[in-house]
Tab-separated table of C-alpha atoms in Angstrom:
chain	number	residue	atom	x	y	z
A	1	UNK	CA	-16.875	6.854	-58.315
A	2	UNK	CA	-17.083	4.653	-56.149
A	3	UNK	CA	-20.729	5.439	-55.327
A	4	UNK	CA	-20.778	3.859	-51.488
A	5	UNK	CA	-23.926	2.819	-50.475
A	6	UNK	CA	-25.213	3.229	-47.150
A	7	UNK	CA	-27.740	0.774	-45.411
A	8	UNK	CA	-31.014	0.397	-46.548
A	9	UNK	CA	-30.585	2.168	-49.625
A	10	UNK	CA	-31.941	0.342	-52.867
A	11	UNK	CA	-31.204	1.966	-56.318
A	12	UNK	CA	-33.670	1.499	-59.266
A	13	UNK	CA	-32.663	1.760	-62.734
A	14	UNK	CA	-35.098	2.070	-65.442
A	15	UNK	CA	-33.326	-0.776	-67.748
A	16	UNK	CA	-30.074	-1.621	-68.488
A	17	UNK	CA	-29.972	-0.262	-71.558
A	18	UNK	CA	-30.893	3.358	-70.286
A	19	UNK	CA	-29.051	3.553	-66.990
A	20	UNK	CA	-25.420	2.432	-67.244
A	21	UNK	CA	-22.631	3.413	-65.107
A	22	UNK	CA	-19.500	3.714	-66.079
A	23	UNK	CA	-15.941	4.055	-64.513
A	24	UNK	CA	-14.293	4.928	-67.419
A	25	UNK	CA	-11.622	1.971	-65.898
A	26	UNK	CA	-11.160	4.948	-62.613
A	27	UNK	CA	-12.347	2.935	-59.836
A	28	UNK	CA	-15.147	0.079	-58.871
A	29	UNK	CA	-18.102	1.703	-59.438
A	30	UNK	CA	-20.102	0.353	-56.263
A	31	UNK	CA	-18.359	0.028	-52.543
A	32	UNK	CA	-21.088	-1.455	-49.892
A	33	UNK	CA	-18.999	-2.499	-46.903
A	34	UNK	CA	-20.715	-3.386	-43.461
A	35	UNK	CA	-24.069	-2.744	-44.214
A	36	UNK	CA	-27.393	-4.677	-43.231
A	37	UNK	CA	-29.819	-4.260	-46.465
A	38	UNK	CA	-29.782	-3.079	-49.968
A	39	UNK	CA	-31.287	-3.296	-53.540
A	40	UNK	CA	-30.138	-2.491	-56.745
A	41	UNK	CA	-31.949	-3.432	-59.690
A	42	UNK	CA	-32.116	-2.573	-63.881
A	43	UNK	CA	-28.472	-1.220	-64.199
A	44	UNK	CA	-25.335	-1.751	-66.453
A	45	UNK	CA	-22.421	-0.970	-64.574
A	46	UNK	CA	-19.176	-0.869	-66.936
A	47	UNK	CA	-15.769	-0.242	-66.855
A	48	UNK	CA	-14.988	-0.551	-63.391
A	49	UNK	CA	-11.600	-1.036	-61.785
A	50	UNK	CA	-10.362	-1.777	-58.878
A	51	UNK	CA	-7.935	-3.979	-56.930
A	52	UNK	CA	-11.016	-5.775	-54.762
A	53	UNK	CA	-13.981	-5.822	-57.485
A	54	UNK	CA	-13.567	-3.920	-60.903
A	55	UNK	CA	-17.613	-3.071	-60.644
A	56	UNK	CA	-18.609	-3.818	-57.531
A	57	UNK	CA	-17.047	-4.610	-53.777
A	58	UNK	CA	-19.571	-6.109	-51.057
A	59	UNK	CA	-17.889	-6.688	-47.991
A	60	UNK	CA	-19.796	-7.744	-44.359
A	61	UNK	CA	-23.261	-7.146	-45.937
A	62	UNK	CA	-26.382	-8.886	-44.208
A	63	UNK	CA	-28.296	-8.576	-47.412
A	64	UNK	CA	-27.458	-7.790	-50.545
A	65	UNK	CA	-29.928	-8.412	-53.708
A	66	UNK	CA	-28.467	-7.550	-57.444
A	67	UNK	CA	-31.786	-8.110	-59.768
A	68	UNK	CA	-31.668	-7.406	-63.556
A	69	UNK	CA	-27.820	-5.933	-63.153
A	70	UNK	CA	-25.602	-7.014	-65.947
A	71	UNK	CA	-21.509	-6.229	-65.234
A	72	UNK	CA	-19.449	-5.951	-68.170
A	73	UNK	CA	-16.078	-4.975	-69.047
A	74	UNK	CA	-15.024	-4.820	-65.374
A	75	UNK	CA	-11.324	-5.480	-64.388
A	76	UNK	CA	-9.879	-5.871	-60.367
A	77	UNK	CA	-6.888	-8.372	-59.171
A	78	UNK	CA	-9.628	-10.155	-57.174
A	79	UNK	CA	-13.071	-10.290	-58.362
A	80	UNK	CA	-13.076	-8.607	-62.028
A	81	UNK	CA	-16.887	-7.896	-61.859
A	82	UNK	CA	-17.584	-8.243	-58.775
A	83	UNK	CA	-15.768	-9.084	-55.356
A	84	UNK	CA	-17.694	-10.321	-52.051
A	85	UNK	CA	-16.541	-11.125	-48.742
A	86	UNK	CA	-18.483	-12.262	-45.469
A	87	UNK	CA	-21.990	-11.045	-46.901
A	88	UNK	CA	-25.112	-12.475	-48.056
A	89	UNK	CA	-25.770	-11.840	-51.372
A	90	UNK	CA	-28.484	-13.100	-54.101
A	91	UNK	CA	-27.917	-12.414	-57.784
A	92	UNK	CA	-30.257	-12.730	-59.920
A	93	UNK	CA	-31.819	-12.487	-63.285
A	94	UNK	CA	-28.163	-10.950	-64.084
A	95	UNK	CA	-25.461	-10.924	-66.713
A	96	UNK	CA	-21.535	-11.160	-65.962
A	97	UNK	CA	-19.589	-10.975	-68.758
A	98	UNK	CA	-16.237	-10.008	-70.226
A	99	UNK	CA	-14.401	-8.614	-67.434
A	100	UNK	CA	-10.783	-9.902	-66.256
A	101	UNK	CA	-8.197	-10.299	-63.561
A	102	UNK	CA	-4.790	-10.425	-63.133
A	103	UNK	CA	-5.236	-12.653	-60.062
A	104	UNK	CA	-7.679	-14.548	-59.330
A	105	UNK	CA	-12.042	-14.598	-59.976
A	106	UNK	CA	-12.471	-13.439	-63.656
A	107	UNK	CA	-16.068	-12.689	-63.212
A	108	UNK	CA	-16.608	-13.090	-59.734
A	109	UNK	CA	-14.742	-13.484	-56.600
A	110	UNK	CA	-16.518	-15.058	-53.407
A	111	UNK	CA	-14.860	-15.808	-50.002
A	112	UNK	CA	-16.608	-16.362	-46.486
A	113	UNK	CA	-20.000	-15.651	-47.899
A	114	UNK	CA	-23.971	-17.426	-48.456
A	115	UNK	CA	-24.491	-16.317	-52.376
A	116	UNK	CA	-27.147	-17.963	-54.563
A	117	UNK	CA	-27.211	-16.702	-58.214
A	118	UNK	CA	-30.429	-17.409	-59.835
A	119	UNK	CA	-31.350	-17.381	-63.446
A	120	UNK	CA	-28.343	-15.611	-64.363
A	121	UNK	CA	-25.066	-15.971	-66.800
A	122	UNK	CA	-21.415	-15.837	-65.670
A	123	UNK	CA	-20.203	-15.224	-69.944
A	124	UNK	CA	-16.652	-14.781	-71.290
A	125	UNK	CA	-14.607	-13.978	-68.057
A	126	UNK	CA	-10.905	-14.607	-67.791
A	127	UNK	CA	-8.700	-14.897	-64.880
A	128	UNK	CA	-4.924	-15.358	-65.165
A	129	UNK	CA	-5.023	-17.225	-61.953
A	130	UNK	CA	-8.093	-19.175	-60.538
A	131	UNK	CA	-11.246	-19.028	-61.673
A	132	UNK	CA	-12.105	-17.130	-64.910
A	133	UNK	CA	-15.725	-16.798	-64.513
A	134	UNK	CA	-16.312	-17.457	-60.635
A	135	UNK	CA	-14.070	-18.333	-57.620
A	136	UNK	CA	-15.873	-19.597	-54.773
A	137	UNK	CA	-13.785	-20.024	-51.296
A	138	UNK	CA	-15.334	-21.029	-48.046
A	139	UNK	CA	-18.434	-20.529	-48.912
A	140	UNK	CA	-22.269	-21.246	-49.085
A	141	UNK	CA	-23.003	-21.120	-52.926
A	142	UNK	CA	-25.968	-22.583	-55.005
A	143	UNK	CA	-26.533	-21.833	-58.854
A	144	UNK	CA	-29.851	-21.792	-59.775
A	145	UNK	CA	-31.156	-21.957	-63.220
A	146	UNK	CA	-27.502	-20.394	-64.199
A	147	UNK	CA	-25.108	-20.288	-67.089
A	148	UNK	CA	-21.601	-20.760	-66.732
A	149	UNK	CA	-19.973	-20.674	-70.591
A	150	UNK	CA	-16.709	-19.675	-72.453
A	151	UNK	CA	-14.922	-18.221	-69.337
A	152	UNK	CA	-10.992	-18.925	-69.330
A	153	UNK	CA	-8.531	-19.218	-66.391
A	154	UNK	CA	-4.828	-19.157	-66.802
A	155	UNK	CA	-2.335	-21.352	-64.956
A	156	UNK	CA	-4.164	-22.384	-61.802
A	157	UNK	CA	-7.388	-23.631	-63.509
A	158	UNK	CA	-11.037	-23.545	-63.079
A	159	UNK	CA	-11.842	-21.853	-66.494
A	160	UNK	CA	-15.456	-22.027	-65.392
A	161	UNK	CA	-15.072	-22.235	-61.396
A	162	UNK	CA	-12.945	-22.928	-58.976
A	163	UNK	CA	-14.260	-24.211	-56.388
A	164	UNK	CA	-12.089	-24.561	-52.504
A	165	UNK	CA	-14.465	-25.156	-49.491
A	166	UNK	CA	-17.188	-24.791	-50.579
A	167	UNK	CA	-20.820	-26.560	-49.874
């Protein structure tokens, strides 16, 4: 780990429940910087740390879709499960939950990006600054269909989201 991804590479679990990856809390477990497409689908990806996204760090991607993923016990000082910066990036049908930072974007941590997270839940995160289950800055963002509940931010709020420029 990391496993980087190249462009136009899409990865295909079988379920969650039958292909996890985990870090073993070693590094993020995903890395897709300045690509133009990708696909991963059907995987658990667990234990993941990291100082920029505990599971997963998407920087500069054109297009980025996370279908049936679920992120748990995930831990980075920006972006716990999953850190993303200038990309464009759909998540859906997907689970976030349980993963922490010492910073800032329990669950997930968005700057400078279009996301839209679709029929998915953002669960039990915790962030000891901003945002325990997302942090959205400068950004595009629409929740679809989506379940924020029982995330927890420390002394700079937004237990659910924080929210800073964002339309």
């Amino acid at each position: 780990f990391p496993i980087i991804i190249p462009d136009y590479v899409n990865i295909n679990g079988d379920n969650q429940e039958s292909t996890i990856l985990d870090a073993n809390q070693t590094s993020n477990i995903f890395l897709m910087n300045g690509i133009t497409s990708n696909y991963l689908s059907n995987l658990s990806l667990i234990n993941g740390y990291q100082q920029y996204g505990g599971a997963m760090h998407i920087n500069s991607t054109d297009s980025t879709i996370l279908s049936n993923i679920s992120i748990t016990n995930s831990e980075a000082g920006y972006g716990g499960g999953i850190y993303c910066n200038s990309s464009n990036v759909i998540i859906t049908n997907s689970t976030i939950n349980n993963n922490i930072s010492p910073g800032l974007g329990g669950g997930i941590y968005v700057l400078n990006s279009n996301i839209i997270i679709d029929d998915s839940d953002i669960i039990n995160n915790s962030a000891e600054g901003r945002g325990g289950g997302l942090l959205s800055e400068e950004n595009h963002l629409q929740l679809i269909n989506s379940e924020i509940i029982g995330n927890f931010s420390g002394i700079d709020g937004g237990g659910g989201m924080y929210i800073n420029e964002t339309y």
